[in-house]
Amino acid sequence: EKDKQPEEKPSKEETGQLTLTEALSVPGIEFSYHDYSTADSYREGDYFSLDASEGNVLLMLNVNMTNTGNKAADCDLLAKQLMFTLSLNGAAGIPNQTTMLTNDLSTYKGKLDAGQTEAVVLLFDVPQQTAENISSMQLSLQENGKKNEILLK
């Protein structure tokens, strides 16, 4: 007779991985990772420009934010004082570049109409060599001292 253990599926607490929507927990708003891109600088119209530091590039995580409800929803991520960290290829995490851009996910404050989707970004100043050969990417979010690993899918 063998001791049979019921198969246990790891819970979210055990894996520690949350979706962006779960981690940010804004009622009525769904957040979905779209893709990433890299550039030497990021410009928004004539009023904002951010350059990567020497030997680095800016890695932009592109995220879609959608109001899934049937009425307008407020989204104030600025008040949450979020800290995002991106680990590439298992290396130490790099904090996001906090900006006051209207489309910066970490400082976003606004209202989304029912069904509206807004494209937002997270900017990271990462080593160019690393960015040229990304094998793995892990996003973490810290809020009120609590850290969550984010599932990028």
CSV table of C-alpha atoms in Angstrom, one decimal:
chain,number,residue,atom,x,y,z
A,1,GLU,CA,0.0,0.0,0.0
A,2,LYS,CA,1.4,3.3,-1.1
A,3,ASP,CA,0.5,6.6,0.6
A,4,LYS,CA,-1.4,8.5,-2.1
A,5,GLN,CA,-1.5,12.2,-1.7
A,6,PRO,CA,-4.2,14.0,-3.6
A,7,GLU,CA,-2.7,16.0,-6.4
A,8,GLU,CA,-2.4,19.6,-5.3
A,9,LYS,CA,-2.4,22.4,-7.7
A,10,PRO,CA,-0.2,25.3,-6.5
A,11,SER,CA,-2.3,28.2,-5.3
A,12,LYS,CA,-1.6,31.8,-6.3
A,13,GLU,CA,-0.1,32.4,-2.9
A,14,GLU,CA,2.4,29.5,-3.4
A,15,THR,CA,3.5,30.5,-6.9
A,16,GLY,CA,3.3,34.2,-5.9
A,17,GLN,CA,2.4,35.1,-9.5
A,18,LEU,CA,-0.5,37.4,-10.1
A,19,THR,CA,-1.9,38.9,-13.2
A,20,LEU,CA,-1.5,42.7,-13.6
A,21,THR,CA,-5.2,43.0,-13.1
A,22,GLU,CA,-5.1,41.1,-9.8
A,23,ALA,CA,-2.0,42.9,-8.5
A,24,LEU,CA,-3.3,46.4,-9.4
A,25,SER,CA,-6.8,45.6,-8.2
A,26,VAL,CA,-8.7,48.6,-9.7
A,27,PRO,CA,-12.4,47.8,-9.7
A,28,GLY,CA,-13.8,47.5,-13.3
A,29,ILE,CA,-10.4,47.8,-15.0
A,30,GLU,CA,-8.5,45.0,-16.7
A,31,PHE,CA,-4.7,45.4,-17.3
A,32,SER,CA,-3.1,43.2,-19.9
A,33,TYR,CA,0.6,43.1,-21.0
A,34,HIS,CA,0.8,43.7,-24.7
A,35,ASP,CA,4.5,43.5,-25.6
A,36,TYR,CA,7.8,45.3,-25.1
A,37,SER,CA,10.1,47.4,-27.2
A,38,THR,CA,13.5,49.1,-26.7
A,39,ALA,CA,14.8,52.5,-27.8
A,40,ASP,CA,17.5,55.0,-26.9
A,41,SER,CA,15.0,57.5,-25.8
A,42,TYR,CA,11.3,58.0,-25.2
A,43,ARG,CA,9.5,61.1,-26.4
A,44,GLU,CA,5.9,62.2,-25.9
A,45,GLY,CA,5.1,65.2,-28.1
A,46,ASP,CA,7.2,68.3,-27.6
A,47,TYR,CA,6.9,68.3,-23.8
A,48,PHE,CA,8.6,65.1,-22.6
A,49,SER,CA,11.8,63.3,-23.4
A,50,LEU,CA,13.7,60.6,-21.5
A,51,ASP,CA,17.1,59.3,-22.6
A,52,ALA,CA,18.6,56.0,-21.6
A,53,SER,CA,21.8,56.3,-19.6
A,54,GLU,CA,25.1,55.5,-21.3
A,55,GLY,CA,25.4,51.9,-22.4
A,56,ASN,CA,21.7,51.4,-21.7
A,57,VAL,CA,18.5,51.4,-23.6
A,58,LEU,CA,14.9,52.1,-22.5
A,59,LEU,CA,12.8,49.1,-22.4
A,60,MET,CA,9.1,49.9,-22.6
A,61,LEU,CA,6.5,47.4,-21.4
A,62,ASN,CA,3.3,48.2,-23.3
A,63,VAL,CA,0.2,47.5,-21.3
A,64,ASN,CA,-3.5,47.9,-22.3
A,65,MET,CA,-5.9,49.1,-19.7
A,66,THR,CA,-9.6,48.4,-20.4
A,67,ASN,CA,-12.7,49.4,-18.6
A,68,THR,CA,-14.7,46.1,-18.6
A,69,GLY,CA,-17.7,47.6,-16.9
A,70,ASN,CA,-20.8,49.4,-18.3
A,71,LYS,CA,-20.0,52.8,-16.7
A,72,ALA,CA,-17.0,55.1,-16.4
A,73,ALA,CA,-14.4,54.0,-13.9
A,74,ASP,CA,-11.8,56.0,-12.1
A,75,CYS,CA,-8.2,54.7,-12.1
A,76,ASP,CA,-5.8,56.4,-9.7
A,77,LEU,CA,-2.5,54.4,-9.6
A,78,LEU,CA,-0.6,57.5,-8.6
A,79,ALA,CA,-2.1,57.4,-5.1
A,80,LYS,CA,-1.0,53.8,-4.7
A,81,GLN,CA,2.7,54.8,-4.9
A,82,LEU,CA,3.6,51.7,-6.9
A,83,MET,CA,7.1,50.5,-7.4
A,84,PHE,CA,7.7,48.2,-10.3
A,85,THR,CA,10.9,46.2,-10.8
A,86,LEU,CA,12.0,44.3,-13.9
A,87,SER,CA,14.4,41.4,-13.9
A,88,LEU,CA,15.9,40.3,-17.2
A,89,ASN,CA,17.5,36.9,-17.7
A,90,GLY,CA,17.4,36.3,-13.9
A,91,ALA,CA,19.5,39.3,-13.1
A,92,ALA,CA,18.8,41.7,-10.3
A,93,GLY,CA,15.7,43.8,-10.7
A,94,ILE,CA,15.8,47.3,-12.2
A,95,PRO,CA,13.3,49.8,-10.9
A,96,ASN,CA,11.0,51.6,-13.3
A,97,GLN,CA,11.6,55.1,-14.4
A,98,THR,CA,8.8,57.1,-12.7
A,99,THR,CA,7.5,59.9,-14.9
A,100,MET,CA,4.5,62.2,-14.9
A,101,LEU,CA,3.6,61.2,-18.4
A,102,THR,CA,-0.2,60.8,-18.8
A,103,ASN,CA,0.4,57.2,-20.2
A,104,ASP,CA,2.9,56.1,-17.4
A,105,LEU,CA,1.2,53.1,-15.8
A,106,SER,CA,2.9,53.7,-12.4
A,107,THR,CA,1.6,57.2,-12.1
A,108,TYR,CA,-1.6,56.9,-14.1
A,109,LYS,CA,-4.6,58.9,-12.9
A,110,GLY,CA,-7.7,59.3,-15.0
A,111,LYS,CA,-11.1,58.0,-15.9
A,112,LEU,CA,-11.9,55.4,-18.5
A,113,ASP,CA,-15.3,55.3,-20.2
A,114,ALA,CA,-17.2,52.0,-20.4
A,115,GLY,CA,-15.4,49.7,-22.9
A,116,GLN,CA,-12.5,52.2,-23.3
A,117,THR,CA,-9.0,50.9,-23.7
A,118,GLU,CA,-6.0,53.1,-23.0
A,119,ALA,CA,-2.4,52.1,-23.9
A,120,VAL,CA,0.1,52.8,-21.1
A,121,VAL,CA,3.8,52.1,-20.6
A,122,LEU,CA,6.3,51.2,-17.9
A,123,LEU,CA,9.8,52.4,-18.7
A,124,PHE,CA,13.0,50.7,-17.6
A,125,ASP,CA,16.7,51.8,-18.1
A,126,VAL,CA,18.4,48.5,-18.9
A,127,PRO,CA,21.8,47.5,-20.1
A,128,GLN,CA,21.9,47.4,-23.9
A,129,GLN,CA,23.7,44.0,-24.0
A,130,THR,CA,21.0,42.4,-21.9
A,131,ALA,CA,18.2,44.0,-23.9
A,132,GLU,CA,19.6,42.5,-27.1
A,133,ASN,CA,19.2,39.0,-25.8
A,134,ILE,CA,16.3,38.6,-23.5
A,135,SER,CA,15.5,35.0,-22.5
A,136,SER,CA,13.3,35.7,-19.5
A,137,MET,CA,11.5,38.7,-18.1
A,138,GLN,CA,10.0,38.9,-14.6
A,139,LEU,CA,8.0,41.9,-13.4
A,140,SER,CA,7.5,42.6,-9.7
A,141,LEU,CA,5.2,45.1,-8.1
A,142,GLN,CA,5.7,46.5,-4.6
A,143,GLU,CA,2.8,48.3,-2.9
A,144,ASN,CA,2.6,49.1,0.8
A,145,GLY,CA,5.6,47.0,1.5
A,146,LYS,CA,4.0,43.9,-0.1
A,147,LYS,CA,5.8,42.5,-3.2
A,148,ASN,CA,4.1,40.5,-5.9
A,149,GLU,CA,5.5,38.7,-8.9
A,150,ILE,CA,3.5,39.6,-12.0
A,151,LEU,CA,2.7,37.1,-14.7
A,152,LEU,CA,3.4,38.7,-18.1
A,153,LYS,CA,1.2,37.1,-20.6
